[in-house]
XYZ file of C-alpha atoms in Angstrom:
723
model
C 6.965 -61.627 16.847
C 9.000 -63.791 19.267
C 11.113 -63.303 22.370
C 14.381 -61.546 21.497
C 16.379 -64.659 22.520
C 14.554 -66.956 20.074
C 16.900 -67.547 17.131
C 15.210 -70.590 15.542
C 11.846 -72.322 15.511
C 11.667 -75.991 14.497
C 8.502 -77.676 13.236
C 7.961 -80.785 11.080
C 11.027 -80.941 8.811
C 11.464 -77.148 8.716
C 13.595 -74.644 10.623
C 12.634 -70.970 10.732
C 15.562 -68.588 11.312
C 14.183 -65.488 13.002
C 17.270 -63.319 12.429
C 17.291 -63.796 8.635
C 13.546 -64.476 8.178
C 14.451 -67.564 6.171
C 13.044 -71.078 6.030
C 15.411 -74.072 5.949
C 14.691 -77.680 5.037
C 17.018 -80.587 4.222
C 17.515 -79.435 0.649
C 16.500 -75.780 0.499
C 16.971 -72.385 2.118
C 14.525 -69.660 1.122
C 14.001 -66.126 2.396
C 10.399 -65.267 3.225
C 8.561 -62.129 2.190
C 7.537 -59.884 5.126
C 3.892 -60.959 4.774
C 4.634 -64.721 4.589
C 6.983 -64.416 7.563
C 4.396 -62.609 9.649
C 1.614 -65.094 8.809
C 3.877 -68.062 9.612
C 4.917 -66.479 12.917
C 1.288 -65.950 13.847
C 0.526 -69.602 13.061
C 3.511 -70.732 15.153
C 2.402 -68.643 18.133
C -1.145 -70.065 17.831
C -0.692 -73.799 17.010
C -3.626 -76.212 16.785
C -6.168 -73.368 17.034
C -8.631 -72.178 14.390
C -7.731 -68.636 13.361
C -10.551 -66.771 11.634
C -10.109 -64.445 8.658
C -11.133 -61.490 10.813
C -8.401 -62.337 13.310
C -5.828 -62.484 10.498
C -6.975 -59.103 9.193
C -6.749 -57.377 12.578
C -3.564 -59.107 13.815
C -1.473 -59.693 10.690
C -2.625 -57.038 8.236
C -3.417 -54.522 10.983
C -6.108 -53.208 8.666
C -9.884 -53.597 8.461
C -10.192 -53.378 4.682
C -8.406 -56.453 3.295
C -10.021 -58.203 0.362
C -10.676 -61.975 0.542
C -8.518 -62.440 -2.544
C -5.520 -60.979 -0.709
C -6.000 -63.417 2.204
C -6.460 -66.401 -0.127
C -3.331 -65.525 -2.064
C -1.256 -64.995 1.087
C -2.258 -68.392 2.536
C -1.721 -70.064 -0.853
C 1.771 -68.563 -1.159
C 2.700 -69.820 2.307
C 1.385 -73.293 1.521
C 3.550 -73.402 -1.601
C 6.589 -72.662 0.549
C 5.680 -75.362 3.097
C 5.529 -78.136 0.529
C 3.819 -81.241 1.846
C 5.874 -84.447 2.224
C 5.193 -87.886 3.719
C 6.957 -86.838 6.936
C 5.254 -83.431 6.951
C 1.803 -83.376 5.341
C -0.128 -80.135 4.844
C 0.650 -78.002 7.877
C -2.070 -75.410 7.227
C -5.559 -76.845 7.466
C -8.654 -75.075 6.115
C -11.818 -75.153 8.231
C -14.830 -74.396 6.056
C -16.360 -70.988 6.889
C -14.281 -70.863 10.092
C -10.661 -70.154 9.187
C -7.297 -71.927 9.267
C -5.215 -73.862 11.770
C -1.517 -74.808 12.039
C -1.241 -78.530 12.788
C 2.437 -78.948 13.710
C 4.149 -78.984 17.088
C 6.868 -76.358 17.443
C 10.181 -76.114 19.314
C 11.844 -72.791 20.166
C 15.668 -72.608 20.119
C 16.980 -69.766 22.269
C 20.373 -68.075 22.292
C 22.613 -69.275 25.177
C 24.656 -66.634 27.075
C 28.010 -67.883 28.535
C 31.116 -66.114 29.923
C 34.708 -66.910 29.037
C 37.470 -67.292 31.676
C 38.927 -63.936 30.584
C 35.559 -62.191 31.093
C 35.303 -63.728 34.579
C 38.806 -62.593 35.550
C 38.098 -59.050 34.345
C 34.915 -58.966 36.410
C 36.851 -60.118 39.557
C 39.556 -57.487 39.018
C 36.955 -54.790 38.452
C 35.149 -55.819 41.630
C 38.388 -55.757 43.667
C 39.295 -52.318 42.327
C 35.902 -50.976 43.309
C 36.358 -52.407 46.811
C 39.806 -50.797 47.234
C 38.441 -47.440 46.012
C 35.539 -47.663 48.452
C 37.919 -48.386 51.388
C 40.035 -45.344 50.437
C 36.981 -43.103 50.509
C 35.988 -44.457 53.925
C 39.521 -43.848 55.330
C 39.513 -40.237 54.042
C 36.141 -39.617 55.655
C 37.357 -40.922 59.030
C 40.456 -38.703 58.777
C 38.341 -35.577 58.168
C 36.087 -36.356 61.135
C 39.070 -36.248 63.544
C 40.083 -32.669 62.467
C 39.587 -29.671 64.806
C 36.430 -27.691 65.405
C 37.722 -24.738 63.347
C 37.654 -26.861 60.214
C 34.173 -28.066 61.082
C 32.910 -24.477 61.534
C 34.446 -23.542 58.174
C 32.567 -26.387 56.494
C 29.327 -25.275 58.179
C 29.752 -21.691 56.972
C 30.372 -22.892 53.425
C 27.295 -25.085 53.613
C 25.148 -22.121 54.732
C 26.516 -20.005 51.914
C 25.740 -22.612 49.269
C 22.362 -23.240 50.845
C 21.406 -19.645 50.037
C 23.041 -19.341 46.617
C 22.245 -22.762 45.135
C 18.400 -22.486 45.010
C 18.637 -19.051 43.372
C 21.135 -20.347 40.827
C 19.022 -23.422 40.033
C 15.888 -21.293 39.635
C 17.682 -18.907 37.256
C 19.126 -21.723 35.156
C 15.753 -23.454 35.073
C 13.966 -20.277 33.969
C 16.481 -19.615 31.209
C 16.273 -23.250 30.053
C 12.480 -23.129 29.893
C 12.640 -19.862 27.967
C 15.159 -21.278 25.481
C 13.120 -24.470 25.022
C 10.010 -22.365 24.451
C 11.777 -20.221 21.864
C 13.143 -23.276 20.053
C 9.696 -24.912 20.044
C 8.081 -21.688 18.799
C 10.676 -21.393 16.047
C 10.134 -25.006 14.981
C 6.383 -24.441 14.816
C 6.734 -21.442 12.525
C 6.199 -22.477 8.886
C 9.399 -22.350 6.895
C 9.155 -20.486 3.625
C 10.739 -21.706 0.399
C 11.374 -18.838 -2.014
C 11.384 -20.321 -5.516
C 11.961 -18.949 -8.980
C 10.532 -20.832 -11.964
C 12.537 -21.727 -15.044
C 10.563 -22.758 -18.135
C 11.090 -26.344 -19.364
C 8.297 -26.586 -21.963
C 9.083 -25.071 -25.360
C 5.704 -24.404 -26.997
C 3.172 -21.717 -26.169
C -0.653 -21.740 -26.009
C -0.709 -25.346 -24.771
C -2.120 -27.136 -21.770
C 0.382 -29.306 -19.891
C -0.762 -31.673 -17.169
C -0.083 -34.985 -15.371
C 3.625 -34.643 -14.660
C 5.534 -37.717 -13.511
C 9.234 -38.252 -12.815
C 11.154 -41.315 -13.929
C 12.544 -43.499 -11.112
C 16.045 -42.273 -11.981
C 14.851 -38.653 -11.821
C 16.330 -37.970 -15.263
C 13.131 -37.667 -17.341
C 9.841 -35.887 -16.883
C 6.751 -37.241 -18.656
C 3.952 -34.787 -19.308
C 0.680 -34.758 -21.243
C 0.175 -31.871 -23.649
C -3.026 -30.860 -25.405
C -2.640 -30.443 -29.157
C -4.691 -27.280 -29.731
C -5.314 -28.125 -33.406
C -6.578 -31.688 -33.015
C -7.888 -31.281 -29.460
C -6.113 -34.524 -28.476
C -3.741 -34.947 -25.529
C -0.302 -36.327 -26.412
C 2.640 -37.444 -24.273
C 5.959 -35.610 -24.248
C 9.218 -36.515 -22.552
C 11.444 -33.754 -21.163
C 15.119 -34.600 -20.649
C 16.015 -32.952 -17.350
C 19.698 -32.575 -18.316
C 19.280 -31.087 -21.798
C 15.676 -29.807 -21.373
C 14.892 -31.327 -24.789
C 11.156 -31.931 -25.416
C 10.343 -35.114 -27.364
C 6.898 -36.310 -28.395
C 6.781 -40.042 -27.630
C 3.070 -40.917 -27.856
C 0.484 -39.564 -30.295
C -2.757 -41.514 -30.697
C -6.171 -40.941 -32.249
C -7.598 -40.511 -28.745
C -6.298 -38.764 -25.640
C -3.231 -40.444 -24.115
C -1.887 -39.961 -20.584
C 1.195 -41.445 -18.947
C 0.200 -43.262 -15.751
C 3.375 -44.973 -14.523
C 7.021 -45.890 -15.093
C 9.013 -49.096 -15.262
C 11.705 -49.269 -12.600
C 14.500 -49.025 -15.190
C 13.243 -45.586 -16.347
C 13.337 -46.774 -19.975
C 9.696 -47.792 -20.270
C 6.482 -45.945 -19.606
C 2.885 -47.038 -19.112
C 0.178 -44.905 -20.642
C -3.594 -44.880 -21.050
C -5.520 -44.196 -24.253
C -9.061 -43.057 -23.505
C -12.181 -41.678 -25.193
C -15.332 -41.532 -23.090
C -17.723 -40.829 -25.967
C -16.732 -44.075 -27.704
C -16.229 -45.916 -24.378
C -12.655 -46.675 -25.349
C -9.963 -47.288 -22.713
C -6.673 -49.178 -23.038
C -3.392 -49.306 -21.116
C -0.135 -49.672 -23.082
C 3.554 -49.991 -22.360
C 6.133 -48.120 -24.466
C 9.890 -48.780 -24.465
C 12.205 -46.065 -25.705
C 15.877 -45.732 -26.615
C 18.651 -43.516 -25.243
C 17.530 -40.619 -27.456
C 13.977 -41.022 -26.069
C 12.622 -42.389 -29.361
C 9.990 -45.111 -28.863
C 11.260 -48.535 -29.954
C 8.334 -50.787 -28.992
C 4.689 -50.480 -27.876
C 2.496 -53.208 -26.396
C -1.070 -53.222 -25.024
C -1.319 -54.765 -21.559
C -5.016 -54.431 -20.643
C -8.463 -53.024 -21.453
C -9.349 -50.674 -18.606
C -13.083 -49.854 -19.122
C -12.840 -46.572 -17.259
C -14.006 -42.999 -17.693
C -11.177 -41.799 -15.475
C -7.415 -41.453 -15.762
C -5.649 -44.249 -13.908
C -2.424 -44.457 -11.934
C -0.046 -47.404 -12.031
C 2.994 -48.811 -10.222
C 5.110 -51.465 -11.961
C 6.480 -54.393 -9.932
C 9.090 -55.507 -12.482
C 10.492 -58.396 -10.423
C 7.109 -60.130 -10.301
C 6.118 -58.991 -13.830
C 2.952 -57.378 -12.565
C 1.429 -53.941 -12.214
C -0.655 -52.395 -9.448
C -3.196 -49.956 -10.826
C -6.341 -48.024 -9.943
C -9.308 -50.021 -11.205
C -12.527 -48.029 -11.339
C -16.027 -49.474 -11.010
C -15.383 -51.079 -7.624
C -18.632 -52.503 -6.213
C -20.360 -51.366 -9.415
C -19.813 -47.662 -8.629
C -18.214 -46.069 -11.746
C -16.278 -43.411 -9.820
C -15.063 -45.715 -7.016
C -11.505 -47.073 -7.457
C -9.639 -49.873 -5.704
C -6.015 -50.908 -6.215
C -5.662 -54.152 -8.145
C -2.542 -56.191 -8.941
C -2.383 -57.751 -12.405
C 0.008 -60.510 -13.493
C 1.210 -59.434 -16.957
C 2.048 -63.031 -17.939
C -1.291 -64.643 -17.130
C -3.655 -61.664 -16.889
C -4.782 -62.822 -13.433
C -5.787 -60.082 -11.008
C -6.278 -59.850 -7.264
C -7.522 -56.938 -5.218
C -4.941 -55.066 -3.149
C -7.141 -52.546 -1.296
C -10.799 -52.223 -0.317
C -11.922 -48.598 0.035
C -15.104 -47.420 1.719
C -18.218 -47.489 -0.430
C -18.998 -43.831 0.233
C -15.563 -42.632 -0.902
C -14.073 -42.059 -4.357
C -11.584 -44.802 -3.639
C -7.846 -45.370 -3.725
C -5.899 -43.373 -6.295
C -2.467 -41.983 -7.207
C -0.510 -45.144 -6.420
C 3.288 -44.854 -6.526
C 6.125 -47.326 -5.919
C 8.975 -46.714 -3.473
C 12.537 -46.538 -4.906
C 13.486 -49.780 -3.110
C 10.479 -51.468 -4.793
C 9.152 -52.741 -1.451
C 6.234 -50.402 -0.686
C 3.440 -48.546 -2.391
C 1.872 -45.266 -1.337
C -1.609 -44.158 -2.371
C -4.296 -41.614 -1.536
C -7.762 -42.622 -0.374
C -10.118 -39.918 -1.643
C -13.237 -39.349 0.454
C -15.847 -36.611 0.548
C -13.960 -33.642 1.986
C -11.040 -35.793 3.134
C -7.791 -37.236 1.794
C -5.929 -40.058 3.536
C -2.369 -41.120 2.674
C -1.627 -44.839 3.023
C 1.400 -47.072 2.581
C 1.318 -50.855 2.162
C 3.311 -53.821 0.962
C 3.007 -54.656 -2.730
C 0.437 -57.367 -1.999
C -1.704 -54.969 0.019
C -0.655 -56.265 3.428
C 0.426 -54.066 6.340
C -1.693 -51.126 5.202
C -1.157 -48.093 7.386
C -2.776 -44.669 7.239
C -0.094 -42.022 7.710
C -1.957 -38.768 7.350
C -5.487 -37.391 7.035
C -6.351 -33.931 5.774
C -9.106 -31.863 4.218
C -6.591 -30.523 1.677
C -6.701 -31.769 -1.899
C -3.814 -34.169 -2.644
C -3.339 -35.547 -6.143
C 0.135 -37.044 -5.928
C 2.651 -38.293 -3.359
C 6.376 -38.740 -4.005
C 8.919 -40.943 -2.225
C 12.283 -39.643 -1.149
C 15.440 -41.315 -2.451
C 15.913 -43.533 0.625
C 12.261 -44.754 0.616
C 12.035 -43.422 4.172
C 9.523 -40.641 3.618
C 6.837 -39.082 1.449
C 6.445 -35.574 0.042
C 3.394 -33.867 -1.476
C 2.248 -30.395 -2.471
C -0.990 -28.687 -1.402
C -1.952 -26.095 -4.051
C -4.736 -24.441 -2.012
C -2.484 -23.519 0.920
C 0.746 -23.511 -1.166
C 2.507 -25.809 1.290
C 5.094 -28.491 0.595
C 4.484 -31.315 3.087
C 6.847 -34.118 4.094
C 6.298 -37.175 6.283
C 9.172 -39.153 7.837
C 8.267 -42.838 8.154
C 10.764 -43.458 10.968
C 9.959 -40.561 13.275
C 6.409 -40.032 11.899
C 7.219 -36.315 11.922
C 5.327 -33.996 9.570
C 7.052 -30.884 8.262
C 5.190 -28.138 6.406
C 7.019 -25.565 4.298
C 5.268 -22.605 2.753
C 6.079 -22.085 -0.929
C 6.546 -18.602 -2.363
C 6.945 -18.609 -6.158
C 6.987 -16.056 -8.957
C 4.105 -17.888 -10.693
C 0.872 -19.577 -9.622
C 1.553 -23.321 -9.302
C -1.232 -25.865 -9.681
C 1.007 -28.904 -9.249
C 4.470 -29.435 -7.843
C 6.462 -32.655 -8.125
C 9.313 -33.154 -5.636
C 12.309 -34.970 -7.105
C 15.352 -36.238 -5.258
C 17.346 -33.048 -5.849
C 14.910 -30.585 -7.412
C 11.299 -29.446 -7.631
C 9.274 -29.531 -10.846
C 5.780 -28.357 -11.578
C 3.232 -26.825 -13.868
C 1.579 -23.466 -13.650
C -2.197 -23.415 -13.444
C -3.864 -25.416 -16.212
C -7.408 -24.385 -15.348
C -9.579 -22.654 -12.823
C -13.205 -22.037 -11.884
C -14.974 -18.914 -13.095
C -18.500 -17.609 -12.489
C -20.942 -17.323 -15.414
C -24.544 -16.155 -15.650
C -26.740 -18.247 -17.968
C -30.100 -17.144 -19.365
C -31.964 -20.302 -20.421
C -34.490 -18.314 -22.481
C -31.985 -16.328 -24.495
C -29.434 -19.178 -24.514
C -26.759 -16.676 -23.520
C -23.795 -17.434 -21.273
C -22.036 -14.367 -19.837
C -18.761 -14.622 -17.953
C -18.867 -12.470 -14.822
C -15.410 -13.208 -13.373
C -12.171 -14.129 -15.125
C -9.047 -14.497 -13.014
C -6.250 -16.983 -12.385
C -7.742 -17.584 -8.939
C -10.699 -19.964 -8.667
C -14.186 -18.744 -7.832
C -16.491 -21.333 -6.311
C -19.765 -22.214 -4.551
C -22.319 -19.681 -5.860
C -25.243 -19.192 -3.439
C -28.402 -17.377 -4.543
C -30.045 -14.896 -2.156
C -32.743 -12.224 -2.530
C -32.216 -10.215 -5.719
C -28.646 -11.475 -6.192
C -26.090 -14.062 -5.207
C -22.783 -14.620 -3.394
C -19.709 -16.594 -4.405
C -16.238 -17.224 -3.008
C -12.724 -16.744 -4.347
C -9.866 -18.936 -3.219
C -7.279 -17.457 -0.903
C -5.975 -17.462 2.666
C -8.699 -16.961 3.781
C -11.351 -17.349 1.082
C -12.899 -14.070 -0.048
C -16.662 -13.504 -0.235
C -18.072 -11.586 -3.233
C -21.638 -10.499 -3.971
C -23.570 -9.724 -7.165
C -26.398 -7.193 -6.924
C -27.727 -4.846 -9.588
C -25.412 -6.351 -12.203
C -22.413 -5.286 -10.119
C -19.799 -7.465 -8.393
C -18.277 -6.247 -5.137
C -16.078 -7.722 -2.429
C -18.041 -8.317 0.777
C -16.905 -7.302 4.265
C -17.799 -10.586 5.997
C -14.696 -12.356 7.324
C -14.878 -16.081 6.527
C -11.486 -17.047 8.034
C -11.414 -20.339 6.077
C -9.397 -21.318 3.001
C -12.206 -23.388 1.511
C -15.784 -24.535 2.188
C -17.696 -27.755 1.638
C -21.351 -26.667 1.506
C -23.624 -23.688 2.101
C -27.193 -22.429 1.750
C -29.112 -19.200 2.315
C -32.390 -18.947 4.245
C -34.604 -16.202 2.788
C -36.832 -16.144 5.855
C -34.223 -15.262 8.498
C -31.536 -13.896 6.134
C -28.935 -16.331 7.503
C -26.189 -17.903 5.417
C -25.134 -21.359 6.682
C -21.629 -22.527 5.706
C -19.764 -25.710 6.610
C -16.194 -26.900 6.453
C -15.121 -30.283 7.806
C -16.735 -30.411 11.292
C -17.375 -26.666 11.571
C -20.740 -25.005 11.002
C -21.098 -21.216 10.828
C -24.117 -18.941 10.547
C -23.639 -15.484 9.030
C -26.127 -12.655 9.365
C -26.201 -11.013 5.949
C -28.176 -8.002 7.218
C -25.560 -6.985 9.785
C -22.582 -8.487 7.924
C -21.283 -10.474 10.896
C -20.964 -13.960 12.343
C -24.124 -14.884 14.246
C -23.095 -18.314 15.598
C -20.615 -21.145 15.100
C -20.595 -24.818 16.036
C -18.095 -27.683 16.029
C -19.679 -31.125 15.627
C -18.276 -34.574 16.324
C -18.591 -35.696 12.697
C -17.705 -34.234 9.342
C -20.444 -32.227 7.628
C -20.792 -33.467 4.047
C -23.781 -31.372 3.005
C -26.413 -29.092 4.540
C -29.796 -27.533 3.803
C -32.215 -25.327 5.774
C -35.282 -27.296 6.931
C -36.959 -24.323 8.635
C -35.854 -21.179 10.481
C -34.516 -23.112 13.490
C -33.358 -26.395 11.988
C -30.761 -27.486 9.461
C -30.613 -30.807 7.639
C -27.054 -32.135 7.861
C -25.439 -35.077 6.086
C -22.909 -36.244 8.687
C -20.152 -38.756 8.058
C -19.451 -41.280 10.825
C -16.114 -43.006 11.444
C -17.387 -46.173 9.755
C -17.973 -44.224 6.542
C -21.742 -44.021 6.952
C -23.417 -40.773 5.879
C -26.827 -40.303 7.437
C -29.170 -37.300 7.539
C -29.624 -35.475 10.838
C -31.788 -32.597 12.031
C -29.782 -29.932 13.882
C -31.481 -27.235 15.969
C -29.353 -24.065 15.831
C -30.851 -22.752 19.096
C -30.755 -25.835 21.339
C -27.842 -27.539 19.490
C -29.782 -30.809 19.564
C -29.065 -33.468 16.910
C -31.614 -36.034 15.781
C -31.038 -38.674 13.127
C -34.035 -38.779 10.795
C -32.850 -40.791 7.767
C -30.693 -43.859 8.380
C -29.857 -44.547 4.727
C -26.557 -43.357 3.273
C -26.790 -39.979 1.540
C -24.530 -37.546 -0.342
C -26.812 -34.498 -0.602
C -30.038 -33.205 0.925
C -32.590 -30.430 0.327
C -36.071 -29.378 1.486
C -39.007 -28.683 -0.841
C -41.651 -26.006 -0.296
C -44.014 -28.507 1.366
C -41.541 -29.487 4.095
C -40.587 -32.786 2.487
C -36.972 -33.928 2.285
C -35.268 -34.665 -1.012
C -31.960 -36.540 -0.867
C -29.356 -38.225 -3.067
C -27.757 -41.592 -2.212
C -24.303 -42.969 -3.071
C -25.557 -44.336 -6.411
C -27.100 -41.016 -7.534
C -30.635 -42.171 -6.890
C -33.005 -39.456 -5.642
C -35.693 -39.983 -2.981
C -38.535 -37.898 -1.562
C -39.130 -38.458 2.162
C -42.163 -37.231 4.098
C -41.076 -36.750 7.766
C -44.704 -36.477 8.935
C -45.867 -39.762 7.419
C -42.483 -41.504 7.508
C -42.983 -42.502 3.871
C -40.305 -42.527 1.197
C -40.549 -42.622 -2.589
C -37.840 -43.064 -5.194
C -38.195 -40.211 -7.677
C -35.321 -40.457 -10.125
C -32.295 -42.628 -10.863
C -29.140 -41.116 -12.360
C -26.920 -44.075 -11.485
C -25.515 -44.156 -15.037
C -23.766 -40.854 -14.341
C -20.726 -40.888 -12.032
C -20.961 -37.143 -11.442
C -24.207 -35.299 -10.608
C -24.710 -31.855 -9.047
C -28.226 -30.651 -8.281
C -30.517 -28.137 -6.616
C -34.183 -28.183 -5.625
C -36.210 -25.109 -6.570
C -39.998 -24.493 -6.644
C -41.020 -28.113 -7.194
C -38.304 -28.859 -9.755
C -35.049 -30.752 -9.531
C -32.347 -29.027 -11.562
C -29.273 -31.133 -12.178
C -26.106 -31.262 -14.259
C -23.733 -34.085 -15.176
C -20.966 -31.648 -16.090
C -21.678 -30.574 -19.656
C -25.435 -30.030 -19.496
C -28.306 -28.747 -17.384
C -31.679 -30.464 -16.888
C -34.991 -29.515 -15.286
C -37.032 -32.361 -13.769
C -40.595 -31.939 -12.503
C -41.228 -33.793 -9.235
C -45.002 -33.754 -9.836
C -45.134 -34.889 -13.491
C -41.735 -36.666 -13.787
C -41.134 -34.748 -17.010
C -37.632 -33.674 -17.904
C -36.503 -30.614 -19.878
C -33.060 -30.114 -21.403
C -32.031 -26.532 -20.579
C -28.735 -26.433 -22.462
C -30.165 -27.474 -25.835
C -28.123 -26.295 -28.837
C -25.511 -24.898 -26.513
C -21.848 -25.906 -26.577
C -19.465 -25.091 -23.733
C -16.496 -26.780 -25.463
C -13.666 -27.594 -23.040
C -15.632 -26.386 -20.015
C -17.207 -28.355 -17.191
C -20.048 -27.257 -14.900
C -18.876 -28.023 -11.370
C -21.554 -26.189 -9.352
C -24.563 -23.958 -9.890
C -27.296 -21.996 -8.140
C -30.653 -20.630 -9.304
C -31.046 -16.855 -9.402
C -34.437 -15.106 -9.646
C -34.291 -11.704 -11.277
C -36.806 -9.319 -12.822
C -36.097 -11.016 -16.172
C -37.004 -14.447 -14.836
C -35.045 -17.471 -13.641
C -31.323 -17.465 -14.398
C -28.476 -19.760 -13.438
C -25.192 -18.906 -11.770
C -22.733 -21.471 -13.083
C -19.355 -22.338 -11.670
C -17.487 -23.501 -14.774
C -14.125 -25.230 -14.824
C -12.124 -24.407 -17.979
C -8.639 -25.131 -19.361
C -5.990 -22.459 -19.910
C -2.487 -22.490 -21.395
C 0.372 -23.002 -18.963
C 4.039 -23.972 -18.632
C 6.170 -26.798 -17.241
C 8.812 -25.316 -14.968
C 11.873 -26.151 -12.877
C 11.912 -24.406 -9.505
C 15.187 -22.939 -8.333
C 15.827 -21.611 -4.828
C 16.306 -17.865 -4.613
């Protein structure tokens, strides 16, 4: 913040020591937190000037998403440190709706550099020695110049010889060096492979284990297990030395561990039941034998989602994911809660169009938090101070990330990507990212890096493809495998779907037969797709890429790379696609893209999540709050058709004047003309299954539905050992 020679700054009756980041008065010495120190330094460097909140956010927090509560608290904390006296009244002045100013004059004390007599003598001796050595060299040169011509000719011949050899030698050495550097670089770029063998840690069979978390001491593993008889999730503790499994929490409703106390002897867990709108967070303390000795409720969470939590024991507060940010049920922000008073202040402010900040975890030195900002098609890893200051985005990816782990020294983060089966690490000092491919003897859905070992769970669930006849009320499973099938797309007389892999595999269903298609997708996953019956083109998108496949000739017709991420797409006509594009500011507007001229035209400026075209050429779209609108591009008129804002999760498709939609466990048919709604899954129970996508399939028997259903399966908790 200051010149390197500044060791103290004096103002009023205070002295700031820059080397120790401490504040000294006549009676007190106190060390400042990193945030308080940085704010005070910024005030000192800008005295008697109004500093706006925006300037503080950009200069001190280095982040554009800082909540007002975080700024208020930071200024309040600094004011408490700079206690007002008669000699030094309030040094930080508030200017209504303008900002703050620092009202004291400052004096900088710089370090003085002086030389001792001994240092001076050594410098004189060194200088004299250099002078004597230089004179000797000059004398030797003069002596050589007086020698005969034969010696001079000999020197000339040697010079000619070296003149010929030296360039060749340098070129050879340079070529070899470049080759070696290239080989080393190539080797470093090759993904390292970890060959792992799994060793079972869980003791019971036919159970679903999920939500693994390691204790700060890396000696216990907490895991949620579904009781197959009661259908309720319970919490087990696995001792990583003895591998003993102990049930520590069993409630009437589902319970999930969401965080640890720093001493590894207490755990925070959530009790939740969405049907009864019940959600509580508790703390449980347990003894050496892992038996629970005390339980205490710490807050009512009012959430339909499973939280994450980091415990700041020194300040007696927790930082947790609070859902319902800006009145969006699925949007989460990080909030700090004082466990003594119950007071809360916001730590992060995610974008409105995202799913928010999740999976918070505390560093081993208790100084930083890491969390994942979940956006449509993107994941961003952040670190920050415990009060939310100094937020920094470390990494952005289209891969799904559900947990990040700190290393033992708090100098880096590690996470696992199940889709690509890569173990990723990020060094905070060098900002280097290392990717290691994981090869295991079992399919791993989650992997948890510890300080000295790797833990994980085999797949707890996957997506399978079903065919549902709404007339007969019959649900037939078409595909059952441990790999996930996703994104069904209806075409003429059949449909396509994809199976996860490297790359994803395309399958087709025609004549009640499933076959693997020959089209090469060359992508591990996809974000959206739609088929055009008129030109027989299949449009697929992933991140910023758009590809058109000719289903007649089974080949790639065209591909495009856009400047912005493609969130959703729909065919508008044979030459134009409707694209929901995400800008850097988080806005998601609807554009018209001509596949022949490559021209883009923004046609709807409101934020949208999904878009479709009806048979009359009108545009149907979904906003961030799950409201649905019908837009006439000819008249420029818009009409709100349906509001599903009470549901956090809605998937839908437009077909022949009807809006078909699902909230996960049901399927509805809504008439755009009459506004009447029909429940298509009446008297049908899919138990522990969740509809995550669907498409409408027209067959000779009538309209049927291809459902992508997410279901739970039994699995194991395992320790991974290197082969």
